[in-house]
């Protein structure tokens, strides 16, 4: 005999669906992000959608200094890190990223980062929030989305040594577990040394949803809703 859903069961299902919807709308809200990072030799941090850079956060041209940024990031967007080197000694991207709403922390070597190489050279990268720079970065994002750039699209990054390693030493403000990373254009298992042009300039990106959302609080709410549903089911049985 086909099983019908009783009224309490229907109410519980409704309740669970409501919680899911509430969670989905939560995940569309902005989350509070703290970034501590540096790049050998230079970078600019942006965010935006999967197809466009929309907001400039900051840039720096000095690898021994760690910069910190606090900003609100829409949960359905991406962080973008534009990088270039001086083609000398070493090159790398080192950072830690904290979702202050969920207390989730990850590093520059998180496997959810993607990287792409523009092949446009180590100078001329978009390092400001000007309309021209946002347009240039957006063009290169679209190019990589279509696989039409030097790296044939977005690929996985290559992790080098941990924070504290030579030739940089310890960069304070970033955990020692974080690793210097780069794009390897030639199969070098550690493209952070020696100095070399791995088809620069590069762009790293990660979806904010990887940080992760929904938050533990809303997951707990869903859990409570499902537990309630299970209890009602048991009472029916
Ligand atoms: Ca710096
Ligand atoms: Ca260098």
PDB file of C-alpha atoms and ligand atoms in Angstrom:
ATOM      1  CA  UNK A   1       0.000   0.000   0.000  1.00  0.00           C
ATOM      2  CA  UNK A   2       1.400   3.471  -0.844  1.00  0.00           C
ATOM      3  CA  UNK A   3       2.319   5.435   2.233  1.00  0.00           C
ATOM      4  CA  UNK A   4       0.655   8.824   2.655  1.00  0.00           C
ATOM      5  CA  UNK A   5       2.197  11.680   4.600  1.00  0.00           C
ATOM      6  CA  UNK A   6       0.244  12.435   7.766  1.00  0.00           C
ATOM      7  CA  UNK A   7      -0.499  16.013   8.820  1.00  0.00           C
ATOM      8  CA  UNK A   8       2.312  16.165  11.446  1.00  0.00           C
ATOM      9  CA  UNK A   9       4.686  14.669   8.886  1.00  0.00           C
ATOM     10  CA  UNK A  10       3.639  17.252   6.315  1.00  0.00           C
ATOM     11  CA  UNK A  11       4.156  20.075   8.825  1.00  0.00           C
ATOM     12  CA  UNK A  12       7.607  18.758   9.692  1.00  0.00           C
ATOM     13  CA  UNK A  13       8.531  18.524   6.000  1.00  0.00           C
ATOM     14  CA  UNK A  14       7.295  22.082   5.533  1.00  0.00           C
ATOM     15  CA  UNK A  15       9.396  23.162   8.483  1.00  0.00           C
ATOM     16  CA  UNK A  16      12.524  21.462   7.082  1.00  0.00           C
ATOM     17  CA  UNK A  17      11.922  23.064   3.661  1.00  0.00           C
ATOM     18  CA  UNK A  18      11.564  26.454   5.339  1.00  0.00           C
ATOM     19  CA  UNK A  19      14.864  26.000   7.143  1.00  0.00           C
ATOM     20  CA  UNK A  20      16.564  25.002   3.899  1.00  0.00           C
ATOM     21  CA  UNK A  21      15.223  28.136   2.198  1.00  0.00           C
ATOM     22  CA  UNK A  22      16.379  30.267   5.141  1.00  0.00           C
ATOM     23  CA  UNK A  23      19.839  28.713   4.833  1.00  0.00           C
ATOM     24  CA  UNK A  24      19.958  29.349   1.103  1.00  0.00           C
ATOM     25  CA  UNK A  25      19.157  33.023   1.649  1.00  0.00           C
ATOM     26  CA  UNK A  26      21.765  33.187   4.439  1.00  0.00           C
ATOM     27  CA  UNK A  27      24.403  31.829   2.074  1.00  0.00           C
ATOM     28  CA  UNK A  28      23.575  34.620  -0.390  1.00  0.00           C
ATOM     29  CA  UNK A  29      24.490  37.220   2.228  1.00  0.00           C
ATOM     30  CA  UNK A  30      27.868  38.822   2.714  1.00  0.00           C
ATOM     31  CA  UNK A  31      30.377  37.133   4.977  1.00  0.00           C
ATOM     32  CA  UNK A  32      33.125  38.859   6.950  1.00  0.00           C
ATOM     33  CA  UNK A  33      36.542  37.893   5.556  1.00  0.00           C
ATOM     34  CA  UNK A  34      40.001  38.607   6.976  1.00  0.00           C
ATOM     35  CA  UNK A  35      42.962  38.194   4.617  1.00  0.00           C
ATOM     36  CA  UNK A  36      46.661  38.238   5.621  1.00  0.00           C
ATOM     37  CA  UNK A  37      48.924  37.850   2.613  1.00  0.00           C
ATOM     38  CA  UNK A  38      51.969  38.764   0.583  1.00  0.00           C
ATOM     39  CA  UNK A  39      53.387  37.870  -2.819  1.00  0.00           C
ATOM     40  CA  UNK A  40      56.921  37.664  -4.174  1.00  0.00           C
ATOM     41  CA  UNK A  41      56.962  40.085  -5.862  1.00  0.00           C
ATOM     42  CA  UNK A  42      53.610  41.864  -6.260  1.00  0.00           C
ATOM     43  CA  UNK A  43      49.848  41.348  -6.174  1.00  0.00           C
ATOM     44  CA  UNK A  44      46.421  42.919  -6.278  1.00  0.00           C
ATOM     45  CA  UNK A  45      43.398  41.478  -4.467  1.00  0.00           C
ATOM     46  CA  UNK A  46      39.961  41.735  -6.076  1.00  0.00           C
ATOM     47  CA  UNK A  47      36.605  40.050  -5.771  1.00  0.00           C
ATOM     48  CA  UNK A  48      33.750  39.528  -8.166  1.00  0.00           C
ATOM     49  CA  UNK A  49      31.595  36.984  -9.911  1.00  0.00           C
ATOM     50  CA  UNK A  50      32.595  33.880 -11.834  1.00  0.00           C
ATOM     51  CA  UNK A  51      32.754  36.027 -14.992  1.00  0.00           C
ATOM     52  CA  UNK A  52      33.883  39.485 -13.861  1.00  0.00           C
ATOM     53  CA  UNK A  53      36.152  41.329 -11.437  1.00  0.00           C
ATOM     54  CA  UNK A  54      33.918  43.932  -9.788  1.00  0.00           C
ATOM     55  CA  UNK A  55      35.763  45.182  -6.671  1.00  0.00           C
ATOM     56  CA  UNK A  56      39.368  46.136  -5.913  1.00  0.00           C
ATOM     57  CA  UNK A  57      40.519  45.452  -2.316  1.00  0.00           C
ATOM     58  CA  UNK A  58      44.244  46.338  -2.293  1.00  0.00           C
ATOM     59  CA  UNK A  59      47.693  45.770  -3.745  1.00  0.00           C
ATOM     60  CA  UNK A  60      51.328  45.627  -2.623  1.00  0.00           C
ATOM     61  CA  UNK A  61      54.762  45.390  -4.227  1.00  0.00           C
ATOM     62  CA  UNK A  62      56.961  44.319  -1.306  1.00  0.00           C
ATOM     63  CA  UNK A  63      57.251  40.608  -0.408  1.00  0.00           C
ATOM     64  CA  UNK A  64      58.703  40.988   3.150  1.00  0.00           C
ATOM     65  CA  UNK A  65      55.556  42.798   4.363  1.00  0.00           C
ATOM     66  CA  UNK A  66      52.289  41.002   5.204  1.00  0.00           C
ATOM     67  CA  UNK A  67      49.159  43.026   4.460  1.00  0.00           C
ATOM     68  CA  UNK A  68      45.844  42.501   6.233  1.00  0.00           C
ATOM     69  CA  UNK A  69      42.415  43.233   4.747  1.00  0.00           C
ATOM     70  CA  UNK A  70      38.974  42.983   6.346  1.00  0.00           C
ATOM     71  CA  UNK A  71      35.975  43.143   4.071  1.00  0.00           C
ATOM     72  CA  UNK A  72      32.472  41.788   3.478  1.00  0.00           C
ATOM     73  CA  UNK A  73      32.213  39.346   0.639  1.00  0.00           C
ATOM     74  CA  UNK A  74      28.958  38.208  -0.983  1.00  0.00           C
ATOM     75  CA  UNK A  75      28.854  34.449  -0.381  1.00  0.00           C
ATOM     76  CA  UNK A  76      28.224  33.581  -4.031  1.00  0.00           C
ATOM     77  CA  UNK A  77      31.342  35.389  -5.293  1.00  0.00           C
ATOM     78  CA  UNK A  78      35.066  34.749  -5.865  1.00  0.00           C
ATOM     79  CA  UNK A  79      38.251  36.229  -4.473  1.00  0.00           C
ATOM     80  CA  UNK A  80      40.783  36.989  -7.228  1.00  0.00           C
ATOM     81  CA  UNK A  81      44.532  37.474  -6.612  1.00  0.00           C
ATOM     82  CA  UNK A  82      46.536  38.943  -9.508  1.00  0.00           C
ATOM     83  CA  UNK A  83      50.274  38.216  -9.185  1.00  0.00           C
ATOM     84  CA  UNK A  84      53.566  38.846 -10.952  1.00  0.00           C
ATOM     85  CA  UNK A  85      57.236  38.430 -10.068  1.00  0.00           C
ATOM     86  CA  UNK A  86      60.559  40.066 -10.947  1.00  0.00           C
ATOM     87  CA  UNK A  87      61.677  36.758 -12.546  1.00  0.00           C
ATOM     88  CA  UNK A  88      64.531  36.636  -9.997  1.00  0.00           C
ATOM     89  CA  UNK A  89      65.472  34.264  -7.149  1.00  0.00           C
ATOM     90  CA  UNK A  90      61.951  33.136  -6.219  1.00  0.00           C
ATOM     91  CA  UNK A  91      58.243  33.830  -6.689  1.00  0.00           C
ATOM     92  CA  UNK A  92      55.229  32.873  -4.649  1.00  0.00           C
ATOM     93  CA  UNK A  93      51.829  33.623  -3.163  1.00  0.00           C
ATOM     94  CA  UNK A  94      51.521  33.161   0.614  1.00  0.00           C
ATOM     95  CA  UNK A  95      48.418  33.893   2.658  1.00  0.00           C
ATOM     96  CA  UNK A  96      45.799  32.926   5.165  1.00  0.00           C
ATOM     97  CA  UNK A  97      42.093  33.578   4.781  1.00  0.00           C
ATOM     98  CA  UNK A  98      39.599  33.582   7.643  1.00  0.00           C
ATOM     99  CA  UNK A  99      35.814  33.450   7.455  1.00  0.00           C
ATOM    100  CA  UNK A 100      35.146  35.413  10.667  1.00  0.00           C
ATOM    101  CA  UNK A 101      31.482  34.324  10.684  1.00  0.00           C
ATOM    102  CA  UNK A 102      32.213  30.581  10.735  1.00  0.00           C
ATOM    103  CA  UNK A 103      35.802  30.752  12.128  1.00  0.00           C
ATOM    104  CA  UNK A 104      36.938  28.676   9.140  1.00  0.00           C
ATOM    105  CA  UNK A 105      40.538  29.338   8.075  1.00  0.00           C
ATOM    106  CA  UNK A 106      42.381  28.228   4.957  1.00  0.00           C
ATOM    107  CA  UNK A 107      45.686  28.994   3.240  1.00  0.00           C
ATOM    108  CA  UNK A 108      47.180  29.908  -0.121  1.00  0.00           C
ATOM    109  CA  UNK A 109      47.776  26.190  -0.749  1.00  0.00           C
ATOM    110  CA  UNK A 110      44.128  25.148  -0.248  1.00  0.00           C
ATOM    111  CA  UNK A 111      43.325  22.752  -3.120  1.00  0.00           C
ATOM    112  CA  UNK A 112      40.161  24.714  -3.900  1.00  0.00           C
ATOM    113  CA  UNK A 113      42.233  27.593  -5.302  1.00  0.00           C
ATOM    114  CA  UNK A 114      42.407  27.715  -9.088  1.00  0.00           C
ATOM    115  CA  UNK A 115      45.137  29.512 -11.012  1.00  0.00           C
ATOM    116  CA  UNK A 116      45.554  30.673 -14.589  1.00  0.00           C
ATOM    117  CA  UNK A 117      48.421  32.172 -16.564  1.00  0.00           C
ATOM    118  CA  UNK A 118      47.747  35.057 -18.934  1.00  0.00           C
ATOM    119  CA  UNK A 119      51.113  34.887 -20.722  1.00  0.00           C
ATOM    120  CA  UNK A 120      51.001  38.691 -21.060  1.00  0.00           C
ATOM    121  CA  UNK A 121      54.308  39.264 -19.231  1.00  0.00           C
ATOM    122  CA  UNK A 122      55.406  40.161 -15.705  1.00  0.00           C
ATOM    123  CA  UNK A 123      54.577  43.840 -16.139  1.00  0.00           C
ATOM    124  CA  UNK A 124      51.287  45.507 -17.039  1.00  0.00           C
ATOM    125  CA  UNK A 125      49.128  43.445 -14.657  1.00  0.00           C
ATOM    126  CA  UNK A 126      45.978  45.148 -13.298  1.00  0.00           C
ATOM    127  CA  UNK A 127      47.032  46.510  -9.910  1.00  0.00           C
ATOM    128  CA  UNK A 128      44.450  49.254  -9.299  1.00  0.00           C
ATOM    129  CA  UNK A 129      40.705  49.635  -9.042  1.00  0.00           C
ATOM    130  CA  UNK A 130      40.543  51.733 -12.207  1.00  0.00           C
ATOM    131  CA  UNK A 131      37.859  50.937 -14.772  1.00  0.00           C
ATOM    132  CA  UNK A 132      40.606  49.935 -17.217  1.00  0.00           C
ATOM    133  CA  UNK A 133      42.151  47.465 -14.743  1.00  0.00           C
ATOM    134  CA  UNK A 134      38.772  45.924 -13.846  1.00  0.00           C
ATOM    135  CA  UNK A 135      38.056  45.554 -17.567  1.00  0.00           C
ATOM    136  CA  UNK A 136      41.465  43.977 -18.270  1.00  0.00           C
ATOM    137  CA  UNK A 137      41.107  41.466 -15.432  1.00  0.00           C
ATOM    138  CA  UNK A 138      37.535  40.664 -16.468  1.00  0.00           C
ATOM    139  CA  UNK A 139      38.699  40.037 -20.043  1.00  0.00           C
ATOM    140  CA  UNK A 140      41.377  37.619 -18.829  1.00  0.00           C
ATOM    141  CA  UNK A 141      38.891  35.850 -16.512  1.00  0.00           C
ATOM    142  CA  UNK A 142      36.542  35.333 -19.461  1.00  0.00           C
ATOM    143  CA  UNK A 143      39.475  34.143 -21.582  1.00  0.00           C
ATOM    144  CA  UNK A 144      40.461  31.580 -18.937  1.00  0.00           C
ATOM    145  CA  UNK A 145      36.832  30.487 -18.420  1.00  0.00           C
ATOM    146  CA  UNK A 146      36.831  29.624 -22.123  1.00  0.00           C
ATOM    147  CA  UNK A 147      40.226  27.886 -21.947  1.00  0.00           C
ATOM    148  CA  UNK A 148      41.815  30.404 -24.336  1.00  0.00           C
ATOM    149  CA  UNK A 149      44.826  31.578 -22.295  1.00  0.00           C
ATOM    150  CA  UNK A 150      48.414  30.408 -21.701  1.00  0.00           C
ATOM    151  CA  UNK A 151      47.367  27.780 -19.113  1.00  0.00           C
ATOM    152  CA  UNK A 152      44.422  26.539 -21.223  1.00  0.00           C
ATOM    153  CA  UNK A 153      41.934  27.614 -18.581  1.00  0.00           C
ATOM    154  CA  UNK A 154      41.899  27.435 -14.800  1.00  0.00           C
ATOM    155  CA  UNK A 155      44.146  24.725 -13.335  1.00  0.00           C
ATOM    156  CA  UNK A 156      45.288  23.571  -9.911  1.00  0.00           C
ATOM    157  CA  UNK A 157      48.022  25.513  -8.160  1.00  0.00           C
ATOM    158  CA  UNK A 158      51.394  24.010  -7.280  1.00  0.00           C
ATOM    159  CA  UNK A 159      52.350  24.233  -3.602  1.00  0.00           C
ATOM    160  CA  UNK A 160      55.963  24.978  -2.663  1.00  0.00           C
ATOM    161  CA  UNK A 161      57.550  25.187   0.806  1.00  0.00           C
ATOM    162  CA  UNK A 162      55.879  26.283   4.042  1.00  0.00           C
ATOM    163  CA  UNK A 163      56.108  29.739   5.611  1.00  0.00           C
ATOM    164  CA  UNK A 164      59.542  29.995   7.241  1.00  0.00           C
ATOM    165  CA  UNK A 165      61.427  28.344   4.365  1.00  0.00           C
ATOM    166  CA  UNK A 166      64.360  29.850   2.489  1.00  0.00           C
ATOM    167  CA  UNK A 167      64.819  32.233   0.808  1.00  0.00           C
ATOM    168  CA  UNK A 168      62.040  34.186   2.556  1.00  0.00           C
ATOM    169  CA  UNK A 169      62.174  33.138   6.231  1.00  0.00           C
ATOM    170  CA  UNK A 170      59.181  33.524   8.556  1.00  0.00           C
ATOM    171  CA  UNK A 171      56.517  36.006   7.505  1.00  0.00           C
ATOM    172  CA  UNK A 172      54.798  36.944  10.792  1.00  0.00           C
ATOM    173  CA  UNK A 173      51.014  37.241  10.748  1.00  0.00           C
ATOM    174  CA  UNK A 174      50.654  34.104   8.619  1.00  0.00           C
ATOM    175  CA  UNK A 175      50.592  30.590  10.136  1.00  0.00           C
ATOM    176  CA  UNK A 176      53.672  28.407   9.598  1.00  0.00           C
ATOM    177  CA  UNK A 177      51.392  25.782   8.017  1.00  0.00           C
ATOM    178  CA  UNK A 178      50.685  28.061   5.037  1.00  0.00           C
ATOM    179  CA  UNK A 179      52.660  27.258   1.890  1.00  0.00           C
ATOM    180  CA  UNK A 180      54.085  29.447  -0.874  1.00  0.00           C
ATOM    181  CA  UNK A 181      52.337  28.559  -4.129  1.00  0.00           C
ATOM    182  CA  UNK A 182      52.579  29.369  -7.821  1.00  0.00           C
ATOM    183  CA  UNK A 183      51.615  28.161 -11.278  1.00  0.00           C
ATOM    184  CA  UNK A 184      53.982  25.666 -12.901  1.00  0.00           C
ATOM    185  CA  UNK A 185      54.214  26.208 -16.658  1.00  0.00           C
ATOM    186  CA  UNK A 186      56.860  23.521 -17.226  1.00  0.00           C
ATOM    187  CA  UNK A 187      56.028  20.721 -14.813  1.00  0.00           C
ATOM    188  CA  UNK A 188      58.491  21.987 -12.189  1.00  0.00           C
ATOM    189  CA  UNK A 189      57.231  20.367  -8.943  1.00  0.00           C
ATOM    190  CA  UNK A 190      58.247  23.535  -7.044  1.00  0.00           C
ATOM    191  CA  UNK A 191      57.787  26.563  -9.334  1.00  0.00           C
ATOM    192  CA  UNK A 192      58.551  28.992  -6.473  1.00  0.00           C
ATOM    193  CA  UNK A 193      62.314  28.655  -7.130  1.00  0.00           C
ATOM    194  CA  UNK A 194      64.437  29.516  -9.028  1.00  0.00           C
ATOM    195  CA  UNK A 195      63.316  32.809 -10.599  1.00  0.00           C
ATOM    196  CA  UNK A 196      61.468  31.926 -13.794  1.00  0.00           C
ATOM    197  CA  UNK A 197      58.628  33.248 -15.953  1.00  0.00           C
ATOM    198  CA  UNK A 198      55.818  30.704 -15.576  1.00  0.00           C
ATOM    199  CA  UNK A 199      53.715  32.505 -18.205  1.00  0.00           C
ATOM    200  CA  UNK A 200      53.002  35.545 -15.994  1.00  0.00           C
ATOM    201  CA  UNK A 201      51.030  37.452 -15.024  1.00  0.00           C
ATOM    202  CA  UNK A 202      48.922  34.983 -13.060  1.00  0.00           C
ATOM    203  CA  UNK A 203      45.488  35.055 -11.459  1.00  0.00           C
ATOM    204  CA  UNK A 204      44.481  32.875  -8.500  1.00  0.00           C
ATOM    205  CA  UNK A 205      40.819  32.532  -7.521  1.00  0.00           C
ATOM    206  CA  UNK A 206      38.644  30.709  -5.010  1.00  0.00           C
ATOM    207  CA  UNK A 207      34.860  30.640  -4.596  1.00  0.00           C
ATOM    208  CA  UNK A 208      33.825  32.223  -1.301  1.00  0.00           C
ATOM    209  CA  UNK A 209      31.471  29.260  -0.817  1.00  0.00           C
ATOM    210  CA  UNK A 210      34.622  27.172  -0.278  1.00  0.00           C
ATOM    211  CA  UNK A 211      35.298  28.997   2.985  1.00  0.00           C
ATOM    212  CA  UNK A 212      32.651  27.375   3.753  1.00  0.00           C
ATOM    213  CA  UNK A 213      29.019  28.546   3.867  1.00  0.00           C
ATOM    214  CA  UNK A 214      26.351  27.890   5.122  1.00  0.00           C
ATOM    215  CA  UNK A 215      27.522  28.695   8.613  1.00  0.00           C
ATOM    216  CA  UNK A 216      27.584  26.069  11.367  1.00  0.00           C
ATOM    217  CA  UNK A 217      24.687  27.890  13.095  1.00  0.00           C
ATOM    218  CA  UNK A 218      22.334  27.398  10.167  1.00  0.00           C
ATOM    219  CA  UNK A 219      23.527  23.811   9.660  1.00  0.00           C
ATOM    220  CA  UNK A 220      22.621  23.162  13.296  1.00  0.00           C
ATOM    221  CA  UNK A 221      19.148  24.589  12.600  1.00  0.00           C
ATOM    222  CA  UNK A 222      18.719  22.202   9.666  1.00  0.00           C
ATOM    223  CA  UNK A 223      19.880  19.356  11.913  1.00  0.00           C
ATOM    224  CA  UNK A 224      17.257  20.311  14.511  1.00  0.00           C
ATOM    225  CA  UNK A 225      14.572  20.426  11.819  1.00  0.00           C
ATOM    226  CA  UNK A 226      15.537  16.989  10.476  1.00  0.00           C
ATOM    227  CA  UNK A 227      15.740  15.557  14.002  1.00  0.00           C
ATOM    228  CA  UNK A 228      12.228  16.862  14.648  1.00  0.00           C
ATOM    229  CA  UNK A 229      11.041  15.242  11.425  1.00  0.00           C
ATOM    230  CA  UNK A 230      12.633  11.923  12.454  1.00  0.00           C
ATOM    231  CA  UNK A 231      10.942  12.089  15.871  1.00  0.00           C
ATOM    232  CA  UNK A 232       7.529  12.649  14.237  1.00  0.00           C
ATOM    233  CA  UNK A 233       8.160   9.742  11.854  1.00  0.00           C
ATOM    234  CA  UNK A 234       9.013   7.483  14.815  1.00  0.00           C
ATOM    235  CA  UNK A 235       5.808   8.480  16.620  1.00  0.00           C
ATOM    236  CA  UNK A 236       3.790   7.603  13.497  1.00  0.00           C
ATOM    237  CA  UNK A 237       5.394   4.178  13.208  1.00  0.00           C
TER     238      UNK A 237
HETATM  239 CA1  LIG B   1      53.663  42.528   0.921  1.00  0.00          CA
HETATM  240 CA1  LIG B   2      61.321  37.261  -7.060  1.00  0.00          CA
END
